XYZ file of C-alpha atoms in Angstrom:
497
model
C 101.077 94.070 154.668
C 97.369 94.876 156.305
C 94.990 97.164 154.667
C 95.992 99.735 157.901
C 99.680 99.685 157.107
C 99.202 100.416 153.430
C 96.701 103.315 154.677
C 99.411 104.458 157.088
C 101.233 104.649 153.972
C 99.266 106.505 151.775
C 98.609 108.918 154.331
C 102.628 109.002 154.845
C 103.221 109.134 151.236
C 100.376 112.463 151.260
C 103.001 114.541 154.124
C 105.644 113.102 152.422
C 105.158 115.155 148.656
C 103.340 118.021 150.295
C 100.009 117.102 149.365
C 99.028 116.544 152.829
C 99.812 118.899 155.968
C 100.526 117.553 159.031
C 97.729 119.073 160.998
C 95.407 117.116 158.253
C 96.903 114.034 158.695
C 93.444 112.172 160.904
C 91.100 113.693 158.446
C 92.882 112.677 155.656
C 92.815 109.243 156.971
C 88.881 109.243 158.129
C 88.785 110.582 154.539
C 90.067 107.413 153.134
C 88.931 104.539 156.126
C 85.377 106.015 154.355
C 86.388 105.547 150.809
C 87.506 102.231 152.013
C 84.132 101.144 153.862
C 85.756 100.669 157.193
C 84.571 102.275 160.523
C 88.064 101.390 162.295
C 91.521 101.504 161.925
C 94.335 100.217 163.847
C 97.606 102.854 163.286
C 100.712 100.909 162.921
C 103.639 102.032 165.293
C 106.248 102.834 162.883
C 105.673 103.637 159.022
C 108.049 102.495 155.774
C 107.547 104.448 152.413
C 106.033 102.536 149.584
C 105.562 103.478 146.166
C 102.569 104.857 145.303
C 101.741 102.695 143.005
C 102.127 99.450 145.032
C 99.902 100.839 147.615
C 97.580 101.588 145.553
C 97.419 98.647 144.150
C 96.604 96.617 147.283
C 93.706 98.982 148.415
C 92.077 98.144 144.899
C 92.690 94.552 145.598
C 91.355 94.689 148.775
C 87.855 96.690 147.416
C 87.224 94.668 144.713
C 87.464 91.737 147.105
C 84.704 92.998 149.369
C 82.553 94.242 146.619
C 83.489 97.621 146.703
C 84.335 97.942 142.712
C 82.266 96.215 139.908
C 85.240 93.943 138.308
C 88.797 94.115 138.400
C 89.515 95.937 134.925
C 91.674 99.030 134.592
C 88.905 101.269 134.109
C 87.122 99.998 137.337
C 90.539 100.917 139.288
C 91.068 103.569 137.372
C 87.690 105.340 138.673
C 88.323 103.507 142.279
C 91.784 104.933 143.082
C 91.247 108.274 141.398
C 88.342 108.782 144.444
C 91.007 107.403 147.416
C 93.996 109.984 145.345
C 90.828 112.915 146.367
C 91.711 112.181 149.797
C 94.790 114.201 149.587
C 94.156 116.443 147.517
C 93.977 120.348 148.557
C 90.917 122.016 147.479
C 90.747 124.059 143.692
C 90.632 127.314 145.065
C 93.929 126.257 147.575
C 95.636 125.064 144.253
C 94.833 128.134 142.751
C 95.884 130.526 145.528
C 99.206 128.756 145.662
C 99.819 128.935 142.366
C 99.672 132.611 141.731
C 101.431 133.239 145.133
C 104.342 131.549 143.396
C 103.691 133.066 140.100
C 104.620 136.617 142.061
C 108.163 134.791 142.944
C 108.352 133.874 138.779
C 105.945 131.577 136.176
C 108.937 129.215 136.251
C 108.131 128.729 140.239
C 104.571 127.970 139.688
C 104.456 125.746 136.604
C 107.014 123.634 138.485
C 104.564 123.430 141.492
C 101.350 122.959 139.673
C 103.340 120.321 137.137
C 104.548 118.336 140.713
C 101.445 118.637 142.197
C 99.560 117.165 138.904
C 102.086 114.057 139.116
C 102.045 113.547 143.223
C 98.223 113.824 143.159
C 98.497 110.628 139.853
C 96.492 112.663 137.708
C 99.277 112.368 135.651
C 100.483 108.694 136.049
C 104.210 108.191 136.719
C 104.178 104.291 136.923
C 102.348 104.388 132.982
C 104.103 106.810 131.275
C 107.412 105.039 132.300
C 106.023 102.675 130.287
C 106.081 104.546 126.680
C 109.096 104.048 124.633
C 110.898 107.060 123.280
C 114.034 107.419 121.001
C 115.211 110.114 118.443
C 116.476 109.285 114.598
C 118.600 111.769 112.434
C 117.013 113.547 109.462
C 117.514 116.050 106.785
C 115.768 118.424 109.254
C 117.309 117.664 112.758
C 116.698 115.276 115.440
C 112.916 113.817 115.092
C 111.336 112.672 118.175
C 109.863 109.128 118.211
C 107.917 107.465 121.100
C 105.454 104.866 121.250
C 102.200 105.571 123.485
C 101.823 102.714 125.948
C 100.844 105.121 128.725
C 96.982 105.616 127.617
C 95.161 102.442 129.111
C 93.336 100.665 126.602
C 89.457 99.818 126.809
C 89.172 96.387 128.715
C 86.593 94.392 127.070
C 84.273 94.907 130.848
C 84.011 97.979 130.249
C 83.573 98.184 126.726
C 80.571 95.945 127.685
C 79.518 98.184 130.698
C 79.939 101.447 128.464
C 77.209 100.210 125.946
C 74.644 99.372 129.394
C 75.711 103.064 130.629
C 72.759 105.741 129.922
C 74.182 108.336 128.166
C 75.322 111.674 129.797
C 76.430 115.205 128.327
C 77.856 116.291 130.989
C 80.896 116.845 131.199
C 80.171 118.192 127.833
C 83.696 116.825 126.455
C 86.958 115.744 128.503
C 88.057 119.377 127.830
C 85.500 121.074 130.528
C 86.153 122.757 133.147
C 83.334 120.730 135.052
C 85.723 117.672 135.135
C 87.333 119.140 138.056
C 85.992 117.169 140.866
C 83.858 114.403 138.807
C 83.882 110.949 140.205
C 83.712 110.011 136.283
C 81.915 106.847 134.641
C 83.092 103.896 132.490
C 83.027 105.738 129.745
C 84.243 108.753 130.842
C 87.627 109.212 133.150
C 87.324 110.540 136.750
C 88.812 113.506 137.662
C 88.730 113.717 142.019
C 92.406 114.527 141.693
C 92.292 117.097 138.892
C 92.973 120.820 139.773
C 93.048 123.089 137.493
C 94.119 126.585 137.503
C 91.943 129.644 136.336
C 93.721 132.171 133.930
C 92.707 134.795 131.658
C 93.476 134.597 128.174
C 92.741 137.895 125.804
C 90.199 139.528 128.522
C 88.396 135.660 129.806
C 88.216 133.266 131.849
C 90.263 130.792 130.833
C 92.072 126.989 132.393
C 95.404 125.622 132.350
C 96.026 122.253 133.081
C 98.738 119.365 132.357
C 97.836 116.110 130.078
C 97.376 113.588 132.081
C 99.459 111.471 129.082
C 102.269 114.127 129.009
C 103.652 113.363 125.392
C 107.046 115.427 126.297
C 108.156 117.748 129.544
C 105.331 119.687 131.213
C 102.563 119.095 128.266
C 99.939 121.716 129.383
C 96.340 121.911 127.906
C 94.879 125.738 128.019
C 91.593 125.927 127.156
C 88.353 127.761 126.953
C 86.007 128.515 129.814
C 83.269 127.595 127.756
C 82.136 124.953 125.472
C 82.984 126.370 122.010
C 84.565 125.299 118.628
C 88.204 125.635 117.603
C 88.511 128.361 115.114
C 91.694 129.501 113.612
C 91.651 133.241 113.176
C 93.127 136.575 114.711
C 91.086 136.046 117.827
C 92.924 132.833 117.731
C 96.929 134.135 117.838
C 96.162 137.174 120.035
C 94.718 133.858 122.828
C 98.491 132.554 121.847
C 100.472 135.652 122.372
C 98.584 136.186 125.518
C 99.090 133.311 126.748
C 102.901 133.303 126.357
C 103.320 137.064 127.739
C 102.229 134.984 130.558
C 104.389 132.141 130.678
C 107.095 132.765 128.243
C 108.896 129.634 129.277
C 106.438 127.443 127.856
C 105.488 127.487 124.273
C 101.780 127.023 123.030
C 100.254 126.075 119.953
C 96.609 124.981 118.295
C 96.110 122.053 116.169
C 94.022 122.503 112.673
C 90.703 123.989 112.429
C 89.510 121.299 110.094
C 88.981 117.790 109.969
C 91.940 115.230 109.347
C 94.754 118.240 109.226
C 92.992 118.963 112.995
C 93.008 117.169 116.298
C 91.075 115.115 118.181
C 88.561 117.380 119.819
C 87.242 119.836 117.202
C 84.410 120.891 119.560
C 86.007 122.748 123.060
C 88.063 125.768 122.027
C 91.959 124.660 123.283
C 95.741 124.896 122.969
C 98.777 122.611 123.965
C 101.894 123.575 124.777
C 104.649 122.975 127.571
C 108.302 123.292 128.551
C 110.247 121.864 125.756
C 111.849 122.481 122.297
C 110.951 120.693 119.725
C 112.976 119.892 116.432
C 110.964 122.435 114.402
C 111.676 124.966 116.822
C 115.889 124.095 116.374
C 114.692 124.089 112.473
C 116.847 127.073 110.492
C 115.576 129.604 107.844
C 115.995 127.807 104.895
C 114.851 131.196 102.830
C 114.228 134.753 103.808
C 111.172 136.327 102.576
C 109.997 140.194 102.921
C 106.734 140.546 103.084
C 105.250 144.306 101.743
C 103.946 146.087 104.434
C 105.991 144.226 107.033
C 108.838 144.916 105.980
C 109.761 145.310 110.258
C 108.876 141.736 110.278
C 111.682 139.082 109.794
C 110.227 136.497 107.674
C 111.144 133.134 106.148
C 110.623 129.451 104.979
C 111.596 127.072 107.655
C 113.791 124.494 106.470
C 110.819 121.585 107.390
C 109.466 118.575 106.100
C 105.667 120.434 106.374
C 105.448 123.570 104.459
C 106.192 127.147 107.887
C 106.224 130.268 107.061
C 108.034 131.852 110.464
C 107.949 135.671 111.360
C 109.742 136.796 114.094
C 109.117 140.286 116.132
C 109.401 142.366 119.638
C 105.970 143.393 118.798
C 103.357 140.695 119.502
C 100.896 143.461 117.307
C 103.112 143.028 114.339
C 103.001 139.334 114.256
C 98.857 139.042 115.577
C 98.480 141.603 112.061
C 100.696 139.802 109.758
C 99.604 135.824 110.903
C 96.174 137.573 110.220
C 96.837 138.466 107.147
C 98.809 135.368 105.871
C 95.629 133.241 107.309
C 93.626 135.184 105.119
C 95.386 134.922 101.785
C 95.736 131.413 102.652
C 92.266 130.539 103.342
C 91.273 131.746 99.748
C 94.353 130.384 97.888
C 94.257 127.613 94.842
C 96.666 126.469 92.915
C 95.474 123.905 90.276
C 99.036 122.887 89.071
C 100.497 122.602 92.638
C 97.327 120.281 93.547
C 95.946 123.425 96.301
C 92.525 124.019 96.082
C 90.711 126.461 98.540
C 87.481 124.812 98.591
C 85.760 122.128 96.379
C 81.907 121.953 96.751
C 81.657 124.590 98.676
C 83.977 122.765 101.338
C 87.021 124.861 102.472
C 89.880 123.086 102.668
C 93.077 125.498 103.874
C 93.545 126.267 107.164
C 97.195 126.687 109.507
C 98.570 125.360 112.574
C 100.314 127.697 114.702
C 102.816 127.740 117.301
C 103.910 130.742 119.393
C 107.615 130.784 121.641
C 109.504 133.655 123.030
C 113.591 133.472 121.498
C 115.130 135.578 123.705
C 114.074 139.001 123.060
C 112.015 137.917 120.552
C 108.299 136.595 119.245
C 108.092 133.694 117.151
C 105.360 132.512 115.611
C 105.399 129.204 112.804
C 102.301 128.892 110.446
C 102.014 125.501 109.190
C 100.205 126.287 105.723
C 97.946 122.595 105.818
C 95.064 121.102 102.927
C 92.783 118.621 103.875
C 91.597 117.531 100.400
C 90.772 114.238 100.017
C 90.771 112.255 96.386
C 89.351 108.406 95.352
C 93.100 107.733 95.285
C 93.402 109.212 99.408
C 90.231 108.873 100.409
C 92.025 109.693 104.037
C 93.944 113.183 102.624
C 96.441 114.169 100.039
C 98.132 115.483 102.621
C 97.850 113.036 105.284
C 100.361 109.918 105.833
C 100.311 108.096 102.536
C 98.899 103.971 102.538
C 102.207 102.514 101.939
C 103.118 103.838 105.659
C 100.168 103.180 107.285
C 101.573 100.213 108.860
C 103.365 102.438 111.066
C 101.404 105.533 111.197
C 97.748 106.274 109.213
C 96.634 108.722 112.349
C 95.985 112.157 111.710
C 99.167 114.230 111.830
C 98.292 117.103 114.669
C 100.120 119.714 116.283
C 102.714 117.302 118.011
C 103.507 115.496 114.981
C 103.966 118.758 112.999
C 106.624 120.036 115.433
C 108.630 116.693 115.238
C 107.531 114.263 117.926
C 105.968 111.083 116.840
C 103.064 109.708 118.268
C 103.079 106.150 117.109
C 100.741 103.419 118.397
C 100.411 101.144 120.967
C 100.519 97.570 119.153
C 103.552 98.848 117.613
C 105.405 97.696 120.957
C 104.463 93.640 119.913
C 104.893 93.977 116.449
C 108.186 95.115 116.961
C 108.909 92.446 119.485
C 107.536 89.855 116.847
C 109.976 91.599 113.625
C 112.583 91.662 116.217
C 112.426 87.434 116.400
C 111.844 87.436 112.853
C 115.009 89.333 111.695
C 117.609 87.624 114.600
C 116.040 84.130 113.828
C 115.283 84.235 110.137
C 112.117 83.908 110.520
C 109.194 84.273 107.761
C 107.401 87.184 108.508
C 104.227 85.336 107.387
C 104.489 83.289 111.102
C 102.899 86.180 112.920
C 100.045 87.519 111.375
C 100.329 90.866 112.746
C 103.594 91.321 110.557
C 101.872 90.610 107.038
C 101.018 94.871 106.914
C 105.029 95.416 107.262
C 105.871 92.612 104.814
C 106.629 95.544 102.037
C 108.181 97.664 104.169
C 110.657 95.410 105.559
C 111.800 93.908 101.929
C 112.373 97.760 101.582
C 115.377 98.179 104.263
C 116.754 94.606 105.169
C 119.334 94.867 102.244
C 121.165 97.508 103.685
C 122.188 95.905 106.377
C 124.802 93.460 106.151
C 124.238 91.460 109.444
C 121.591 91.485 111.940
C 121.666 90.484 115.545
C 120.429 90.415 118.970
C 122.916 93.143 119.837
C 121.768 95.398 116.830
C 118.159 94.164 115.730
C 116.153 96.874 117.580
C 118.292 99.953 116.660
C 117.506 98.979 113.455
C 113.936 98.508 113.723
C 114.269 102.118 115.340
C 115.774 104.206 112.668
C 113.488 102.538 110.099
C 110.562 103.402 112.179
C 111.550 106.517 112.470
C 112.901 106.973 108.679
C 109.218 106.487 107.835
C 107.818 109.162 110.293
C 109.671 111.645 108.809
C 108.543 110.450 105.633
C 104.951 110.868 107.191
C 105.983 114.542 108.013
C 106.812 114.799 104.225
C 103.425 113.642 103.146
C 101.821 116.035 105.175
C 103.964 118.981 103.491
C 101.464 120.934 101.256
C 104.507 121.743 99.430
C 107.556 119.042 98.614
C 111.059 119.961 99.659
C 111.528 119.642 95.808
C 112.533 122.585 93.220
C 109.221 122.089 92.214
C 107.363 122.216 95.533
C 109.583 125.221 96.379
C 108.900 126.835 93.207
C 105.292 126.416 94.161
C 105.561 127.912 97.728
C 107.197 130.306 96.236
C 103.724 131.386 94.065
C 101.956 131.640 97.035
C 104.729 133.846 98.722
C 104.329 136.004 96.067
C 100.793 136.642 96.643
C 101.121 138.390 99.792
């Protein structure tokens, strides 16, 4: 196949998905014979569709080979292919006017354009995040989601060496900023050519929507601030939500944690996540109604959840803004020595919730995740916050994802698994892989329940007892224990308001 034909392709693949119009179809190709470095180009007679990814994949083995990229690492062809994937893309302000034209028709029409558009354009990477392994395990609380993040590339050693070479830049501020529309990005910092992202307003601003590129379940959208400012949970905070999902009431959209450990990733760039799918906290019943005085309009209760939710339920979006307001507040100030809650020590405060917002039917919803990040000598990493013994599975923060049910476990769980899997079949020590010896406890701790392993069942197994020990994970990060005693406690904060 000649460098031509797999141009002829891309340009195909461009009309094709509707990235490309016909009447665009030279410039687009000028647009990528000069990406390319070549001044000619011979246009085959007849044209056979390719995946993307394959043609792709020869045009980055073709500009590495005349010098056109740096080295042959992912983060080289990462930054290399993102600038030929600009070639077909429509302008920001086209994406944009598209997108609300269909919005008129219904949201549903124009998140399922934007969402397309986001994967045909491989800002969001079909050929990698086939590559993450999902499954679901049974629990005392529903069906948890499991999967196993293979689709994020990791640092190649290049460009781990390149990165500490690369003169520092603060711009984009963060990977949250709206200026990483259109930037050609750097080793240490992803391009973003084929990123569009569309301009809404959330509570009276300008606001942006726009997809993660990792999409950890269906349609995972990231709406964030215009500007570069901290996440704070407060009022402002679940009138953004509610407006938000007056918008787009198909999706739902919550915020991680205000605070360190209980919080996400990026702390600094005021943001949300949400998307077009139903977690098992959302399926989660009432475990126990609650009135709250004052609100007595307000349907109220204790989910029944691993983490400690508090859901209210209205018509009125007011109602529920007042009352999460409210809640927040008593929160923010509450200790409770015997129940191990303390609002603040030193001066540091230590309560804060995660929220999540939906539309039932007729109906608000909104979940408040009461979360602690105290820390003691005994968890130095939170009380509240996946205890040691499971950290060979999971010692990450637990963020808003992980509260609503979906694991996000990582990457060199894949091999490990692989290596327990020969283990178990073969009766092997676990001591002849080194990368076992953190699961040695662990795996004492289930093997005697089952009677016989084989090839046939060996990774179901190691499945469920991954997953067993997620939701154990969840459980850890419960401020209160789905005990009588960690429901009597809940229920001494309940009182309070």
């Amino acid at each position: 196949m000649t460098i031509d034909e797999r141009i002829a392709q891309l340009v195909q693949y461009g009309l094709t998905t509707g990235l490309v119009p016909e009447e665009d179809k030279i410039y687009t190709t000028n647009q990528i014979l000069e990406v390319m470095h070549l001044d000619s180009y011979d246009a085959p007679e007849t044209v056979e569709e390719a995946p993307l990814e394959e043609i792709l994949e020869d045009l980055l083995v073709d500009a590495y080979q005349r010098g056109l990229m740096e080295n042959d690492g992912v983060v080289q062809k990462d930054l290399f292919d993102t600038k030929i994937m600009n070639c077909l893309m429509p302008r920001p302000s086209e994406v944009a006017k598209t997108f609300w034209s269909k919005y008129e028709q219904s949201p549903v029409e124009a998140t399922d354009y934007y969402y397309k558009l986001s994967q045909d354009s491989n800002y969001i990477r079909r050929d990698r995040i086939k590559r993450d392994m999902r499954w679901s395990v049974e629990s005392d609380y529903g069906t948890i989601d499991i999967s196993i993040n293979l689709s994020k590339p990791e640092k190649d050693p290049k460009a781990i060496a390149a990165a500490k070479l690369q003169k520092q830049s603060s711009y984009p501020k963060c990977q949250l900023c709206k200026e990483n529309e259109g930037y050609a990005g750097r080793v240490n910092h992803p391009a973003r050519q084929n990123h569009r992202i569309i301009p809404i307003t959330i509570n009276g601003k300008p606001w942006g929507f726009q997809y993660s590129p990792y999409v950890y379940y269906n349609e995972h959208c990231i709406v964030f601030s215009g500007e570069h400012s901290p996440m704070k949970i407060d009022k402002e905070a679940f009138q953004k939500l509610f407006s938000f999902i007056e918008q787009f009431p198909h999706y739902f959209l919550g915020s991680n944690a205000d605070l360190p450990i209980v919080g996400g990733s990026i702390l600094t760039h005021d943001h949300f996540q949400g998307g077009n799918y139903t977690f098992a906290m959302a399926k989660a019943p009432i475990e126990k109604s609650i009135v709250i005085p004052g609100y007595e309009d307000v349907e109220a209760g204790i989910v029944k959840w691993p983490l400690s939710v508090i859901r209210i339920r209205s018509k009125e979006t007011e109602r529920l803004i007042d009352l999460a307001d409210y809640i927040l507040g008593k929160w923010r100030g509450y200790t409770d020595e015997e129940a191990f809650i303390f609002a603040n020590t030193n001066g540091e405060p230590h309560n804060t919730i995660t929220p999540i917002v939906r539309k039932s039917g007729e109906m608000y919803e909104l979940d408040l995740t009461l979360r602690n990040n105290i820390t003691t000598d005994e968890c130095p990493l939170g009380v509240y916050h996946p205890h040691a013994e499971y950290h060979n599975i999971k010692k990450e923060n637990i963020g808003l994802i992980e509260v609503m049910g979906l694991a996000i476990l990582p990457a060199r769980l894949k091999t490990e698994m692989e290596l327990l899997a020969d283990c178990l079949v073969n009766g092997k020590a676990l001591t002849t892989y080194d990368e076992l010896e953190k699961h040695t406890a662990w795996v004492e701790g289930f093997i005697s329940k089952y009677d016989v392993i084989t090839e046939e069942n060996v990774w179901d197994i190691i499945k469920e007892e991954i997953g067993q020990v997620f939701v154990k994970v969840l459980e850890d990060a419960g401020v209160y224990k789905c005990t009588s005693e960690g429901r009597e406690a809940f229920g001494r904060f309940i009182a309070t308001l």
